[in-house]
Short mmCIF file of C-alpha atoms in Angstrom, two decimals:
data_model
loop_
_atom_site.label_atom_id
_atom_site.label_comp_id
_atom_site.label_asym_id
_atom_site.label_seq_id
_atom_site.Cartn_x
_atom_site.Cartn_y
_atom_site.Cartn_z
CA ASP A 1 117.99 85.70 92.84
CA SER A 2 119.63 86.16 96.23
CA VAL A 3 116.81 88.25 97.68
CA ALA A 4 114.25 85.63 96.92
CA GLN A 5 116.13 82.79 98.71
CA LEU A 6 113.94 80.33 97.11
CA SER A 7 113.82 76.87 98.69
CA PRO A 8 114.87 73.64 96.94
CA PHE A 9 111.21 72.66 96.94
CA ASP A 10 110.55 75.74 94.52
CA VAL A 11 112.23 74.15 91.49
CA PRO A 12 109.80 73.14 88.92
CA VAL A 13 109.71 69.44 88.03
CA SER A 14 109.05 68.56 84.41
CA SER A 15 107.63 65.14 85.10
CA PRO A 16 106.77 64.85 88.71
CA THR A 17 106.41 61.53 90.69
CA VAL A 18 105.53 60.91 94.40
CA GLY A 19 109.26 60.77 95.29
CA ASP A 20 109.91 64.25 93.94
CA TYR A 21 108.00 65.81 96.93
CA GLY A 22 109.62 66.07 100.44
CA ILE A 23 107.60 65.43 103.52
CA VAL A 24 108.06 67.83 106.21
CA PRO A 25 106.84 66.70 109.66
CA LEU A 26 105.49 69.70 111.58
CA LEU A 27 104.46 69.80 115.26
CA GLY A 28 101.92 72.66 116.21
CA LEU A 29 100.54 73.85 119.35
CA SER A 30 97.85 76.57 119.68
CA LEU A 31 96.06 78.40 122.53
CA THR A 32 92.75 80.43 121.87
CA VAL A 33 90.76 82.36 124.20
CA ASP A 34 87.42 83.74 122.86
CA ARG A 35 85.44 86.05 125.22
CA ARG A 36 83.33 87.78 122.53
CA ASP A 37 79.52 87.80 123.01
CA ASP A 38 78.85 86.20 119.65
CA ARG A 39 81.02 84.04 117.55
CA PHE A 40 79.46 85.25 114.12
CA ASN A 41 78.40 88.85 114.76
CA PRO A 42 80.38 90.02 117.87
CA ARG A 43 79.73 93.44 119.45
CA LYS A 44 81.98 93.30 122.54
CA GLY A 45 84.71 91.06 124.04
CA ILE A 46 88.11 89.90 123.38
CA TYR A 47 89.62 87.17 121.17
CA ALA A 48 93.34 86.11 121.61
CA ALA A 49 95.33 83.33 119.72
CA LEU A 50 98.96 82.13 120.04
CA GLY A 51 100.39 79.64 117.80
CA PHE A 52 103.57 77.64 117.55
CA ASP A 53 104.83 75.26 114.81
CA SER A 54 108.02 73.44 114.54
CA THR A 55 109.81 70.67 112.86
CA PRO A 56 111.41 68.27 115.13
CA GLY A 57 114.77 68.81 113.51
CA LYS A 58 116.33 67.54 110.41
CA VAL A 59 114.52 64.31 109.47
CA ASP A 60 116.95 63.89 106.51
CA GLU A 61 119.58 65.91 104.78
CA SER A 62 117.18 67.51 102.36
CA ALA A 63 114.30 68.22 104.80
CA PRO A 64 114.30 71.92 106.32
CA ALA A 65 114.38 72.59 110.04
CA PHE A 66 112.41 75.46 111.20
CA GLY A 67 109.86 76.82 113.61
CA ARG A 68 107.45 79.80 113.83
CA ALA A 69 105.38 81.52 116.35
CA THR A 70 102.25 83.74 115.65
CA THR A 71 99.80 85.85 117.81
CA ARG A 72 96.49 87.69 117.25
CA LEU A 73 94.63 89.81 119.59
CA VAL A 74 91.12 91.47 118.92
CA GLY A 75 89.26 93.87 121.18
CA LEU A 76 85.64 94.85 120.43
CA ILE A 77 84.43 97.90 122.47
CA PRO A 78 80.68 99.02 122.10
CA LEU A 79 80.32 102.72 121.72
CA GLY A 80 76.74 103.52 122.53
CA LYS A 81 73.89 101.16 121.60
CA ASP A 82 74.61 100.77 117.91
CA PHE A 83 78.21 101.74 117.14
CA GLY A 84 81.48 99.76 117.86
CA LEU A 85 85.16 99.99 117.74
CA GLN A 86 87.32 96.95 116.87
CA LEU A 87 91.02 96.99 117.51
CA GLU A 88 93.24 94.22 116.28
CA ALA A 89 96.88 93.61 116.27
CA GLY A 90 98.95 90.58 115.18
CA GLY A 91 102.69 89.46 114.58
CA GLY A 92 104.72 86.46 113.95
CA LEU A 93 108.35 85.26 113.87
CA GLY A 94 109.85 82.43 111.95
CA TRP A 95 113.32 80.88 112.27
CA GLY A 96 115.58 78.11 110.74
CA TYR A 97 117.32 75.86 113.16
CA ASP A 98 120.02 75.28 110.71
CA GLY A 99 120.81 79.10 110.11
CA GLU A 100 118.59 79.25 106.92
CA PRO A 101 115.22 80.94 106.71
CA PRO A 102 112.14 78.86 106.74
CA PRO A 103 111.06 77.50 103.41
CA VAL A 104 109.20 79.71 101.11
CA GLU A 105 105.87 77.89 101.89
CA TRP A 106 106.02 78.72 105.47
CA ARG A 107 107.15 82.38 105.41
CA PHE A 108 104.83 85.24 106.18
CA ARG A 109 102.97 87.39 103.60
CA LEU A 110 100.22 89.95 104.07
CA GLY A 111 97.45 91.08 101.87
CA GLY A 112 93.90 90.27 101.29
CA THR A 113 90.63 90.56 103.39
CA GLY A 114 92.16 88.78 106.51
CA THR A 115 95.19 90.70 106.84
CA LEU A 116 95.64 93.97 104.78
CA ARG A 117 92.41 94.87 103.09
CA GLY A 118 93.01 96.76 99.67
CA PHE A 119 96.10 94.62 98.70
CA ALA A 120 96.07 91.25 96.59
CA LEU A 121 96.13 88.12 98.59
CA ASP A 122 99.71 87.51 99.92
CA SER A 123 101.28 90.32 97.89
CA VAL A 124 102.92 92.29 100.64
CA GLY A 125 106.49 91.09 101.82
CA PRO A 126 110.01 90.70 100.54
CA TRP A 127 110.11 89.85 96.99
CA GLY A 128 112.63 88.64 94.19
CA THR A 129 112.42 88.45 90.51
CA ARG A 130 112.61 85.32 88.29
CA PRO A 131 111.28 84.39 84.73
CA GLY A 132 108.03 82.89 84.49
CA ALA A 133 107.31 79.24 83.58
CA LEU A 134 106.37 80.24 79.97
CA GLU A 135 109.55 81.84 79.38
CA GLU A 136 111.69 79.02 80.67
CA SER A 137 109.87 76.56 78.60
CA GLY A 138 110.41 78.53 75.53
CA LEU A 139 106.85 79.31 74.68
CA LEU A 140 107.40 82.98 74.93
CA HIS A 141 110.21 84.89 73.17
CA GLY A 142 111.91 88.27 73.21
CA GLU A 143 112.53 90.82 75.76
CA LEU A 144 110.14 90.22 78.72
CA PRO A 145 110.48 91.73 82.24
CA GLU A 146 111.19 89.36 85.03
CA ARG A 147 108.25 88.69 87.21
CA ARG A 148 108.19 90.05 90.76
CA VAL A 149 107.52 87.09 93.12
CA VAL A 150 106.71 87.69 96.77
CA VAL A 151 108.71 85.14 98.77
CA GLY A 152 107.74 86.25 102.09
CA GLY A 153 109.56 87.06 105.35
CA ASN A 154 110.50 85.48 108.63
CA ALA A 155 108.53 88.11 110.59
CA PHE A 156 105.55 90.06 110.26
CA TYR A 157 103.24 92.77 112.18
CA ARG A 158 99.98 93.99 111.45
CA TYR A 159 97.03 96.01 112.88
CA ALA A 160 93.59 97.12 112.05
CA VAL A 161 91.08 99.80 113.36
CA GLU A 162 87.40 99.44 112.58
CA LEU A 163 84.63 101.77 113.28
CA GLN A 164 81.36 99.84 112.97
CA LEU A 165 78.19 101.91 112.12
CA PRO A 166 74.75 100.36 111.99
CA ILE A 167 72.80 100.20 108.59
CA PRO A 168 69.11 101.22 109.58
CA SER A 169 67.08 98.88 107.54
CA LEU A 170 69.38 95.66 108.14
CA GLU A 171 69.54 94.62 111.90
CA ASN A 172 72.64 92.43 111.72
CA TRP A 173 74.56 94.35 109.12
CA ARG A 174 77.14 96.89 109.71
CA PHE A 175 78.84 99.55 107.71
CA VAL A 176 82.59 99.55 108.66
CA VAL A 177 85.22 102.41 108.30
CA PHE A 178 88.70 100.92 108.71
CA HIS A 179 92.50 101.34 108.65
CA ASP A 180 94.85 98.41 108.15
CA GLY A 181 98.49 98.43 108.34
CA GLY A 182 101.57 96.16 108.60
CA SER A 183 104.32 94.45 106.77
CA ALA A 184 106.27 91.17 106.39
CA LEU A 185 109.94 91.26 106.32
CA MET A 186 113.18 89.63 106.77
CA TYR A 187 114.21 90.42 110.36
CA GLY A 188 117.76 90.20 111.45
CA GLU A 189 120.45 87.63 110.47
CA VAL A 190 118.84 84.49 109.59
#
């Protein structure tokens, strides 16, 4: 459907060959600053990451031309000897050089333990409906509802707040009370 704006690469191929898959050259640049006291079990410090990915333009007529930028910032604040507060924020923006949105595979989705805990992996973002592969192949018949497919957005924002509490009998383990929020969306005219 028009909301889904599926890319040409999302069409199922009945007997795929190597020539059926396009190659999208992608150039990337990232900058990371990690000033936490411990990489695996941090108690204080700051972590910041910036990323930029872009295609070099239209390599051929069927190849998409797009770019995207992302950021993540994490601050850890000790609260006394055993307690801690972690604040995290992130965001991203994607664009098409040809006026089209980025391909579905490169759009932003949220959900899962790394972004929005409590939601299924990649389940938050713009979505569309389409029949499933079993219906299209004729293996299922009758009145079946269309599937909801998260196709992602060209922008996202998210945040997390964690209160970290010690577990008395386990020295390097912590109990965490958290609040996550954010969304992936289609921002502006693409």
